[in-house]
Coordinates of C-alpha atoms and ligand atoms in Angstrom, one line a residue:
M35 CA -24.0 0.3 34.5
S36 CA -23.7 4.0 35.4
K37 CA -22.4 5.0 39.1
P38 CA -25.4 6.9 40.8
P39 CA -24.2 10.2 41.6
G40 CA -24.7 9.6 45.1
L41 CA -24.0 12.3 48.1
D42 CA -22.6 14.5 45.1
R43 CA -26.3 15.1 43.7
G44 CA -28.4 18.5 44.2
L45 CA -25.3 20.0 45.6
T46 CA -25.5 22.8 47.8
N47 CA -25.4 26.3 46.4
Y48 CA -22.6 28.0 47.4
G49 CA -21.1 29.6 44.2
D50 CA -18.2 26.8 43.8
P51 CA -19.5 23.4 43.2
E52 CA -16.1 21.8 44.3
F53 CA -16.2 23.3 47.6
S54 CA -19.9 22.4 48.1
R55 CA -18.9 19.1 47.4
Y56 CA -16.0 19.2 49.4
L57 CA -18.1 20.8 52.4
R58 CA -20.8 18.0 52.2
R59 CA -18.4 15.5 52.4
S60 CA -16.5 16.6 55.1
F61 CA -19.8 17.1 57.3
A62 CA -21.0 13.8 56.6
R63 CA -17.3 12.7 57.7
S64 CA -18.7 13.8 61.3
M65 CA -21.1 11.1 61.3
G66 CA -18.6 8.4 61.0
F67 CA -18.5 7.3 57.8
S68 CA -15.7 6.2 55.9
G69 CA -14.7 7.5 52.3
E70 CA -16.0 4.0 50.7
M71 CA -18.9 4.7 52.2
L72 CA -19.6 8.0 51.3
D73 CA -18.5 6.8 47.3
R74 CA -21.9 4.4 47.8
P75 CA -24.8 4.8 46.2
I76 CA -27.5 6.7 48.6
V77 CA -30.6 4.9 49.7
G78 CA -33.1 7.5 51.8
I79 CA -35.3 6.3 54.2
A80 CA -38.5 8.3 54.7
T81 CA -39.1 7.4 57.9
S82 CA -42.8 8.4 59.6
G83 CA -42.9 7.5 63.3
G84 CA -43.5 9.5 66.2
G85 CA -44.9 9.5 70.0
F86 CA -48.5 10.0 68.2
N87 CA -48.7 7.4 65.6
N88 CA -49.4 3.9 67.7
C89 CA -49.4 2.3 63.8
H90 CA -45.9 3.3 63.4
R91 CA -44.6 2.0 66.7
T92 CA -42.0 -0.7 64.6
M93 CA -40.7 2.4 62.9
S94 CA -36.7 2.0 63.9
E95 CA -37.0 -1.9 63.4
L96 CA -38.3 -1.4 60.1
T97 CA -36.0 1.5 59.6
D98 CA -32.7 -0.8 60.4
A99 CA -34.2 -3.7 58.6
I100 CA -34.1 -1.8 55.4
S101 CA -30.8 -0.3 56.7
R102 CA -29.3 -4.1 56.9
G103 CA -30.9 -5.0 53.0
V104 CA -29.1 -1.5 51.6
L105 CA -25.5 -2.0 53.1
A106 CA -25.9 -6.1 52.2
A107 CA -26.1 -4.5 48.7
G108 CA -23.5 -2.2 48.4
G109 CA -25.7 1.3 49.0
L110 CA -25.4 3.8 52.3
P111 CA -29.0 4.1 54.1
L112 CA -29.9 6.8 55.1
P113 CA -33.0 7.8 57.3
F114 CA -34.6 11.0 57.3
P115 CA -37.8 11.5 59.0
T116 CA -41.2 13.3 57.8
I117 CA -44.0 14.8 58.8
S118 CA -46.2 11.1 60.8
L119 CA -50.3 10.9 60.4
G120 CA -51.5 9.4 63.2
E121 CA -55.2 8.7 62.3
V122 CA -57.2 9.3 65.5
F123 CA -54.5 11.9 67.2
L124 CA -55.1 14.8 64.7
H125 CA -57.4 17.4 64.9
P126 CA -60.0 18.2 63.0
T127 CA -58.9 15.1 60.8
S128 CA -55.9 13.4 59.3
M129 CA -56.9 14.2 56.1
M130 CA -56.1 17.6 56.4
F131 CA -52.8 16.8 56.7
R132 CA -51.9 14.1 53.9
N133 CA -51.3 16.3 51.1
L134 CA -48.9 18.5 53.9
M135 CA -47.2 15.3 54.2
S136 CA -46.8 14.8 50.4
M137 CA -45.2 17.9 50.2
D138 CA -42.9 17.2 52.8
V139 CA -41.9 13.7 51.3
E140 CA -41.4 15.1 47.4
E141 CA -39.6 18.0 49.0
M142 CA -37.3 16.2 51.1
I143 CA -36.6 13.7 48.3
R144 CA -36.1 15.8 45.7
A145 CA -33.8 18.1 47.9
Q146 CA -32.0 15.6 49.5
P147 CA -28.7 13.7 47.7
M148 CA -30.3 10.2 47.4
D149 CA -30.5 7.7 44.4
S150 CA -33.3 6.0 45.6
V151 CA -35.7 6.0 48.4
V152 CA -37.4 3.2 50.2
L153 CA -40.7 4.9 52.0
I154 CA -42.0 3.4 55.6
G155 CA -46.0 4.2 56.1
G156 CA -48.6 2.3 57.1
C157 CA -51.7 4.6 59.0
D158 CA -54.8 5.6 56.6
K159 CA -52.8 8.9 55.0
T160 CA -49.3 8.1 55.3
V161 CA -48.9 5.8 52.5
P162 CA -51.1 7.8 50.1
A163 CA -48.8 10.8 50.9
Q164 CA -45.6 8.7 50.4
L165 CA -47.0 7.6 47.0
M166 CA -48.0 11.0 46.0
G167 CA -44.6 12.6 47.2
A168 CA -42.7 9.9 45.2
A169 CA -44.3 10.2 42.0
S170 CA -44.0 14.0 42.2
A171 CA -40.6 13.7 42.9
G172 CA -39.9 10.9 39.9
R173 CA -37.4 9.5 42.0
T174 CA -37.1 5.3 42.4
A175 CA -38.9 4.5 45.5
V176 CA -40.0 1.2 46.9
Q177 CA -43.2 1.6 49.4
V178 CA -43.0 -0.6 52.7
V179 CA -45.5 -0.8 55.4
T180 CA -45.8 -1.3 58.6
G181 CA -48.2 -4.2 58.6
P182 CA -51.7 -4.5 60.4
M183 CA -52.4 -5.3 63.8
M184 CA -53.4 -9.2 65.2
T185 CA -56.2 -9.5 66.4
G186 CA -57.2 -9.8 70.4
R187 CA -60.1 -11.5 72.3
Y188 CA -62.9 -10.6 74.5
H189 CA -64.9 -13.6 76.0
G190 CA -63.7 -15.9 73.7
E191 CA -64.7 -13.4 70.7
R192 CA -62.2 -12.4 68.3
T193 CA -61.5 -8.7 68.4
G194 CA -59.9 -5.9 65.9
A195 CA -59.5 -2.2 65.5
C196 CA -61.6 -0.9 64.3
T197 CA -65.0 -2.5 62.8
D198 CA -65.3 -4.2 66.4
C199 CA -65.0 -0.5 68.2
R200 CA -67.7 0.4 66.0
R201 CA -69.9 -3.0 66.7
F202 CA -69.2 -2.4 70.4
W203 CA -69.8 1.1 70.7
A204 CA -73.0 0.8 68.4
K205 CA -74.1 -1.9 71.4
Y206 CA -73.5 0.4 74.2
R207 CA -75.4 3.4 72.8
S208 CA -78.4 1.2 72.2
G209 CA -77.5 0.0 75.9
E210 CA -76.9 -3.7 75.3
I211 CA -73.5 -3.2 76.9
S212 CA -72.5 -1.5 79.8
K213 CA -70.0 1.3 80.7
A214 CA -68.0 -1.3 82.5
E215 CA -67.7 -3.9 79.9
I216 CA -67.3 -1.0 77.2
T217 CA -64.0 0.2 79.3
E218 CA -62.9 -3.5 79.6
I219 CA -63.4 -4.3 75.6
E220 CA -61.2 -0.7 74.9
E221 CA -57.8 -2.7 76.1
Q222 CA -58.6 -5.7 73.5
L223 CA -59.1 -3.8 70.3
A224 CA -55.5 -2.9 69.2
I225 CA -53.3 -5.1 71.1
T226 CA -49.9 -4.9 68.9
A227 CA -48.2 -2.3 66.8
G228 CA -49.0 -2.1 63.6
T229 CA -52.4 -0.8 61.4
C230 CA -55.7 -1.9 61.9
A231 CA -56.6 -5.2 61.6
V232 CA -59.8 -5.3 58.9
M233 CA -59.5 -4.1 55.1
G234 CA -59.8 -0.4 56.5
T235 CA -57.9 1.9 54.9
A236 CA -54.6 1.4 55.9
S237 CA -55.5 -2.1 54.4
S238 CA -56.9 -1.4 51.2
M239 CA -53.7 1.1 50.7
A240 CA -51.6 -2.0 51.5
C241 CA -53.2 -4.1 48.8
L242 CA -53.2 -1.4 46.3
T243 CA -49.6 -0.5 46.6
E244 CA -48.8 -3.8 46.4
A245 CA -51.2 -4.3 43.1
L246 CA -49.6 -1.4 41.7
G247 CA -46.0 -2.3 41.9
M248 CA -45.2 -0.2 44.1
S249 CA -44.0 -2.6 46.9
L250 CA -42.7 -6.2 47.0
P251 CA -45.1 -9.0 46.1
G252 CA -46.8 -10.7 49.1
S253 CA -45.7 -8.0 51.4
A254 CA -48.8 -6.0 52.1
A255 CA -50.9 -8.3 54.7
I256 CA -47.7 -9.4 56.8
P257 CA -48.5 -8.7 60.2
A258 CA -46.8 -5.8 62.0
V259 CA -45.2 -8.4 64.5
N260 CA -44.5 -11.1 62.1
S261 CA -40.4 -11.6 61.4
A262 CA -41.6 -12.0 57.7
R263 CA -41.7 -8.0 57.9
L264 CA -38.6 -7.6 58.7
V265 CA -37.0 -10.1 56.1
S266 CA -39.5 -8.1 53.7
A267 CA -38.1 -4.7 54.9
E268 CA -34.4 -6.0 54.4
E269 CA -35.7 -7.3 50.8
S270 CA -36.8 -3.9 50.2
G271 CA -33.7 -2.2 51.0
K272 CA -31.5 -4.6 48.7
L273 CA -33.9 -3.7 46.1
A274 CA -33.9 -0.3 46.3
A275 CA -29.6 -0.1 46.6
R276 CA -30.2 -2.1 43.3
L277 CA -32.3 0.4 41.8
A278 CA -30.1 2.8 42.9
H279 CA -28.0 1.8 39.7
E280 CA -30.6 0.8 37.4
P281 CA -33.5 3.1 38.1
I282 CA -37.3 2.4 37.4
T283 CA -39.3 5.6 38.5
P284 CA -43.2 5.8 39.7
D285 CA -44.2 6.8 36.5
Q286 CA -43.0 3.7 34.8
I287 CA -45.0 1.5 37.3
I288 CA -48.1 4.0 37.8
T289 CA -49.9 3.9 34.6
P290 CA -53.5 3.8 33.8
Q291 CA -53.2 0.2 32.9
S292 CA -52.0 -0.4 37.0
V293 CA -53.7 2.1 38.6
E294 CA -56.7 0.0 36.7
N295 CA -55.4 -3.2 38.3
A296 CA -55.2 -1.1 41.9
L297 CA -59.3 -0.5 41.3
R298 CA -60.0 -4.1 40.6
V299 CA -58.0 -5.5 43.7
L300 CA -60.0 -2.5 45.8
L301 CA -63.2 -4.2 44.4
A302 CA -61.9 -7.5 44.8
I303 CA -61.1 -7.0 48.6
G304 CA -64.1 -5.4 49.8
G305 CA -61.8 -2.2 50.3
S306 CA -61.8 1.2 51.9
T307 CA -64.2 4.1 50.1
N308 CA -61.2 6.5 51.0
A309 CA -59.0 4.4 48.9
V310 CA -60.6 5.7 45.8
I311 CA -60.2 9.1 46.7
H312 CA -56.0 8.2 47.5
L313 CA -55.7 6.4 44.4
T314 CA -57.4 9.2 42.2
A315 CA -54.7 11.3 44.3
I316 CA -51.6 9.5 43.4
A317 CA -52.8 8.9 40.0
G318 CA -53.5 12.6 39.6
R319 CA -49.9 13.3 40.3
L320 CA -49.2 11.7 36.8
G321 CA -51.8 13.2 35.0
I322 CA -53.9 9.9 35.2
P323 CA -57.7 10.5 35.6
V324 CA -59.7 8.0 37.9
S325 CA -63.6 7.9 36.4
L326 CA -66.3 7.2 38.6
H327 CA -67.8 5.7 35.3
R328 CA -65.0 3.6 34.9
L329 CA -64.8 2.6 38.4
N330 CA -68.7 1.3 37.9
Q331 CA -68.0 -0.4 34.8
I332 CA -65.1 -2.4 36.6
A333 CA -67.4 -2.9 39.7
D334 CA -70.1 -4.5 37.3
E335 CA -67.2 -7.1 36.0
T336 CA -65.2 -7.6 39.7
P337 CA -66.3 -9.7 42.5
V338 CA -65.6 -9.4 46.0
L339 CA -63.5 -12.1 46.8
V340 CA -61.8 -11.8 50.3
N341 CA -64.1 -12.6 53.2
L342 CA -62.7 -10.0 55.6
K343 CA -64.1 -7.4 58.1
P344 CA -66.2 -4.7 57.5
V345 CA -67.6 -6.9 54.4
G346 CA -67.1 -10.5 55.9
M347 CA -65.6 -12.0 59.1
H348 CA -61.8 -12.5 58.8
Y349 CA -58.8 -10.2 59.4
M350 CA -55.8 -9.1 58.0
E351 CA -53.7 -11.7 59.5
D352 CA -55.9 -14.3 58.0
L353 CA -55.7 -12.9 54.6
Y354 CA -51.8 -13.3 55.1
A355 CA -52.0 -16.7 56.0
A356 CA -54.9 -17.6 53.5
G357 CA -52.0 -16.3 50.5
G358 CA -52.1 -12.3 50.7
V359 CA -52.5 -10.3 47.6
P360 CA -50.8 -12.5 45.2
A361 CA -53.6 -15.1 46.1
V362 CA -56.2 -12.5 45.1
M363 CA -54.4 -11.2 41.9
R364 CA -53.9 -15.0 40.7
E365 CA -57.9 -15.2 40.9
L366 CA -58.4 -12.0 39.6
R367 CA -55.6 -12.4 36.4
P368 CA -58.3 -13.0 33.5
L369 CA -59.1 -9.2 34.3
L370 CA -56.0 -7.7 34.9
H371 CA -53.7 -5.6 32.6
L372 CA -50.3 -8.2 32.8
D373 CA -47.9 -5.9 31.2
C374 CA -47.9 -4.0 34.2
I375 CA -44.2 -3.7 35.5
G376 CA -43.5 -3.5 39.4
V377 CA -41.0 -2.1 41.4
D378 CA -38.8 -5.0 40.8
G379 CA -38.9 -4.9 37.3
R380 CA -41.2 -7.9 36.7
K381 CA -44.1 -7.8 34.7
L382 CA -47.0 -9.0 36.5
G383 CA -48.2 -12.0 33.9
D384 CA -44.7 -13.3 35.5
R385 CA -45.0 -12.9 38.9
L386 CA -48.5 -14.4 38.8
S387 CA -47.5 -17.4 37.0
E388 CA -45.3 -18.5 39.7
S389 CA -46.9 -21.6 41.2
A390 CA -49.8 -20.9 43.6
E391 CA -48.9 -21.6 47.1
W392 CA -51.6 -23.1 49.6
I393 CA -55.0 -20.8 49.4
D394 CA -57.5 -20.5 52.6
R395 CA -60.8 -20.6 50.5
S396 CA -62.7 -19.4 53.3
V397 CA -61.0 -16.4 53.3
I398 CA -59.9 -15.6 49.7
R399 CA -62.7 -17.0 47.5
P400 CA -62.4 -18.6 43.7
M401 CA -64.2 -16.3 40.9
S402 CA -66.0 -19.1 40.5
D403 CA -67.5 -18.7 43.8
P404 CA -67.2 -15.0 45.0
I405 CA -68.4 -13.5 48.3
S406 CA -70.8 -11.4 45.5
A407 CA -70.8 -11.0 42.1
T408 CA -70.3 -7.7 41.9
G409 CA -67.3 -5.4 43.5
G410 CA -67.7 -3.8 46.9
L411 CA -68.2 -0.2 45.8
V412 CA -70.6 1.7 43.3
A413 CA -70.7 5.4 42.6
L414 CA -73.9 7.1 42.4
H415 CA -74.6 10.3 40.5
G416 CA -77.8 12.6 40.0
S417 CA -79.5 16.1 40.9
L418 CA -77.8 15.7 44.9
A419 CA -74.5 14.7 43.5
P420 CA -73.6 16.1 39.7
D421 CA -69.9 15.2 40.1
G422 CA -70.6 11.9 41.9
A423 CA -70.8 10.2 45.5
I424 CA -69.6 6.4 46.7
L425 CA -71.1 3.7 48.4
K426 CA -69.9 0.5 49.8
R427 CA -72.9 -1.6 49.0
A428 CA -70.7 -4.6 50.3
A429 CA -70.9 -3.3 53.8
A430 CA -74.3 -2.2 53.2
D431 CA -78.0 -3.3 53.9
S432 CA -79.3 -4.2 50.5
S433 CA -82.8 -4.1 51.5
L434 CA -82.2 -0.2 51.6
F435 CA -80.2 0.0 47.7
E436 CA -84.0 1.2 46.4
L437 CA -85.5 3.8 48.9
E438 CA -87.3 7.1 48.7
G439 CA -87.0 9.1 52.0
R440 CA -87.6 12.2 53.6
A441 CA -84.8 14.0 54.4
V442 CA -83.6 14.6 58.2
V443 CA -80.8 17.6 57.6
F444 CA -78.1 18.3 59.9
D445 CA -75.7 21.4 59.0
G446 CA -72.6 20.5 60.3
L447 CA -71.0 17.9 62.8
D448 CA -71.7 20.8 65.6
D449 CA -75.5 20.4 64.8
L450 CA -75.3 16.6 64.5
N451 CA -73.9 16.2 67.8
Q452 CA -76.5 18.5 69.5
R453 CA -79.4 17.0 68.2
I454 CA -79.0 13.2 66.8
D455 CA -79.8 12.0 70.4
D456 CA -82.6 14.3 71.2
P457 CA -85.6 12.4 71.9
A458 CA -87.6 15.3 70.3
L459 CA -86.0 14.9 66.6
D460 CA -88.6 13.9 63.7
V461 CA -87.4 10.6 62.7
S462 CA -88.0 7.5 61.6
P463 CA -86.5 4.4 60.3
R464 CA -87.0 4.9 56.7
D465 CA -85.8 8.7 56.6
I466 CA -82.4 9.8 55.1
L467 CA -80.1 11.3 57.4
V468 CA -78.2 14.2 55.5
L469 CA -75.0 15.6 57.1
K470 CA -73.8 19.0 55.1
N471 CA -70.7 20.6 55.6
S472 CA -68.2 17.7 56.0
G473 CA -66.6 18.0 52.8
P474 CA -63.1 18.6 52.2
K475 CA -63.5 22.1 51.7
A476 CA -65.5 22.7 54.9
A477 CA -64.3 20.5 57.2
A478 CA -61.1 18.8 56.0
M479 CA -63.5 15.8 54.9
P480 CA -63.4 13.9 58.4
E481 CA -64.9 10.6 58.6
S482 CA -68.6 11.1 60.1
G483 CA -70.0 10.1 57.3
Y484 CA -70.8 6.8 59.6
L485 CA -73.3 9.3 61.2
P486 CA -74.9 7.3 63.9
I487 CA -78.0 6.0 64.6
P488 CA -80.1 8.4 66.6
A489 CA -80.7 7.3 69.7
K490 CA -83.9 6.5 70.5
L491 CA -84.0 4.0 66.9
A492 CA -81.0 2.3 68.3
R493 CA -82.7 1.8 71.3
A494 CA -85.6 0.6 68.9
G495 CA -83.3 -2.0 67.3
V496 CA -82.6 -0.3 64.3
K497 CA -79.4 -1.0 62.9
D498 CA -79.2 0.7 59.6
M499 CA -80.4 3.5 58.0
V500 CA -79.5 5.7 54.7
R501 CA -77.1 8.3 55.4
I502 CA -75.8 10.7 53.1
S503 CA -72.6 13.5 53.4
D504 CA -70.0 15.2 51.9
A505 CA -67.5 13.5 54.5
R506 CA -65.7 10.3 54.4
M507 CA -66.1 7.1 56.5
S508 CA -63.5 5.2 57.9
G509 CA -62.7 2.2 55.8
T510 CA -63.4 -0.4 59.3
A511 CA -67.2 1.0 59.2
Y512 CA -70.3 -0.4 57.6
G513 CA -73.9 0.9 56.7
T514 CA -76.2 2.0 53.8
I515 CA -74.2 5.2 54.0
V516 CA -73.4 7.5 50.4
L517 CA -70.5 9.5 50.8
H518 CA -68.3 12.2 48.7
V519 CA -71.0 14.2 47.7
A520 CA -69.6 16.4 45.0
P521 CA -69.4 19.1 44.8
E522 CA -69.6 19.5 48.8
A523 CA -71.8 22.0 50.6
A524 CA -69.5 24.5 51.3
A525 CA -68.5 24.9 47.2
G526 CA -72.2 25.5 46.7
G527 CA -73.2 22.2 45.9
P528 CA -77.0 21.0 45.8
L529 CA -76.1 19.3 49.2
A530 CA -76.1 23.0 50.5
V531 CA -79.9 23.5 50.1
V532 CA -81.5 20.2 50.9
R533 CA -84.1 20.8 54.0
D534 CA -85.8 19.0 56.2
G535 CA -88.7 17.2 54.9
D536 CA -87.6 17.6 51.2
H537 CA -87.5 14.0 49.4
I538 CA -84.7 12.1 48.5
R539 CA -84.2 9.2 46.2
L540 CA -81.1 6.6 46.3
S541 CA -81.4 4.1 43.5
V542 CA -78.5 1.4 43.3
A543 CA -79.7 -0.5 40.4
S544 CA -79.7 2.9 38.3
R545 CA -76.7 4.2 40.2
T546 CA -78.5 7.9 41.1
L547 CA -78.8 10.1 44.1
D548 CA -81.5 12.3 43.6
L549 CA -82.9 15.2 45.7
L550 CA -86.5 15.2 44.4
V551 CA -86.9 18.8 44.2
P552 CA -87.7 21.1 41.0
E553 CA -84.7 21.8 39.6
R554 CA -86.2 25.8 39.7
E555 CA -86.7 25.9 43.4
I556 CA -82.8 24.3 43.7
Q557 CA -81.6 26.9 41.5
K558 CA -83.5 29.7 43.7
R559 CA -82.0 28.0 47.1
L560 CA -78.7 27.9 45.7
A561 CA -78.7 31.6 44.7
E562 CA -79.9 32.6 47.9
W563 CA -76.7 30.8 49.5
K564 CA -73.5 31.8 51.2
P565 CA -70.4 30.3 51.1
P566 CA -68.4 29.9 54.4
V567 CA -65.5 32.5 55.6
S568 CA -62.3 31.1 54.6
P569 CA -59.4 31.2 57.2
Q570 CA -57.1 33.8 56.6
R571 CA -53.5 32.6 57.4
G572 CA -51.2 29.8 57.8
Y573 CA -51.6 26.0 56.3
A574 CA -55.3 26.6 56.8
A575 CA -55.5 29.6 54.4
L576 CA -53.5 27.8 51.9
Y577 CA -55.7 24.3 52.4
Q578 CA -58.7 26.2 51.9
R579 CA -57.5 27.7 48.9
S580 CA -56.0 24.7 46.8
I581 CA -58.4 21.7 48.0
L582 CA -59.8 20.1 45.2
Q583 CA -63.2 17.6 45.5
A584 CA -63.3 14.3 46.0
R585 CA -63.4 13.4 42.2
Q586 CA -59.8 15.0 41.8
G587 CA -58.7 13.2 45.2
C588 CA -58.2 16.1 47.3
D589 CA -55.6 17.1 46.0
F590 CA -54.1 20.6 46.4
D591 CA -55.0 22.3 42.7
F592 CA -51.2 23.1 42.2
L593 CA -49.9 19.8 43.2
V594 CA -51.8 18.1 40.2
K595 CA -50.1 17.2 36.9
Ligands
FES262 FE1 -53.8 3.9 61.9 FE2 -56.2 2.8 61.8 S1 -55.4 4.3 63.3 S2 -54.5 2.2 60.4

């Protein structure tokens, strides 16, 4: 076993390497480390806490637990901060900053002297950003997630961020509950530290990370406030210290096969549409393409097994108690690539051969009795989405799956906000709401694809309509909502030229989304279309110049492999 370089890795350039080493050690001494400590392998701990990130409130105790594990295994833990992305605190949207955080993570892993790294993230964009950065940095990395929140109670009902936030808000909009009630409910939706309590994007990414093999088996669903989360963090620290001597790099773990495993798990858990974008971006950092056509093939073979909101009825704490991701993967075993290795060095097949623990079948169904026979997501292509779009069919109203409807078009979010509740809006339940200019280039792809049902229809009892946009949707939301239409309107996709009254046909059975306007007319309209003005300075200008479309994971063109 060779000794890792530790503190001598990547010396600062002063023109005299011996002096650089001497200077580094003497400055490190000022932090109170003994010479013995400074000779140890170094495990960096990428922390992402902050006052603007409720989901990362346990960052310091997780850092302590990881450090404990590193020290126990003979390493020196050195925590370092990176950008933190708190989903609901960022304007215009956290997606704007995912790639920035990934660059921060990548460059700090590479620039600082660490032999391995533990990444602590949780909230939606943070885990993707950390995995993207770690994949590009090529250093041994173990992902730790902050874990999901516990549920609250309101008048005897369980409540959890944030499917229930949307459910109660829809009731408030339709006049079913009062201002006083919605204010009271506000206190019961997010009651502990941790990430959203349902199978939203954060939970989906935690499960995918485990399925990829980048975190410890069984760790994804442990609630944030459960002591087992700290034990798992300690174990992750021990593992990272061991891996400093025997590196396993992300490219050995994230392979075409493990990416397919992750997609299977995503479909089986009824996971978030956003996870497709993030997984594409993570895989893209290692040159692994994720095809929407392949997603459809996998979806056809993979049943939904996990009964969690927004698709089902339970919460992440129930998934943990029911057996977690290992129990789901054991069910999926015949469909998985079993030779993939995880960060602990073991093959997936060996891990899954371990004796099955008790499984709560009300939460994790067997393959023989799934919640639905096919996967939760479906990709669509057609004249309105030449490069694809996505629909979370598991969270949609199947009576709307085959629909030809009249387009009611909104030019962007301001237009939507101004007109959606206008009593004069010409709209009926079988129309299709279309939102333009909310894609990655136009607006950093906000989670605005969950267009509200126009107030006058909501009050009349309409619960769902087909909604189409180039935006994303929160993984906690539900409805017949077509997202990620590509190319987006701001990149000159056909979405840019849809007009009020045009007809659109959605067919989930044939996986198509078509604008029923003659091709010649579409081309004529596109020839008259003008692209939006781009920002000229700072990160916004870099973002605008470099952002790729959804099918490339919305990464920057200069970061993909
Ligand atoms: Fe952080 Fe939902 S707001 S995971």
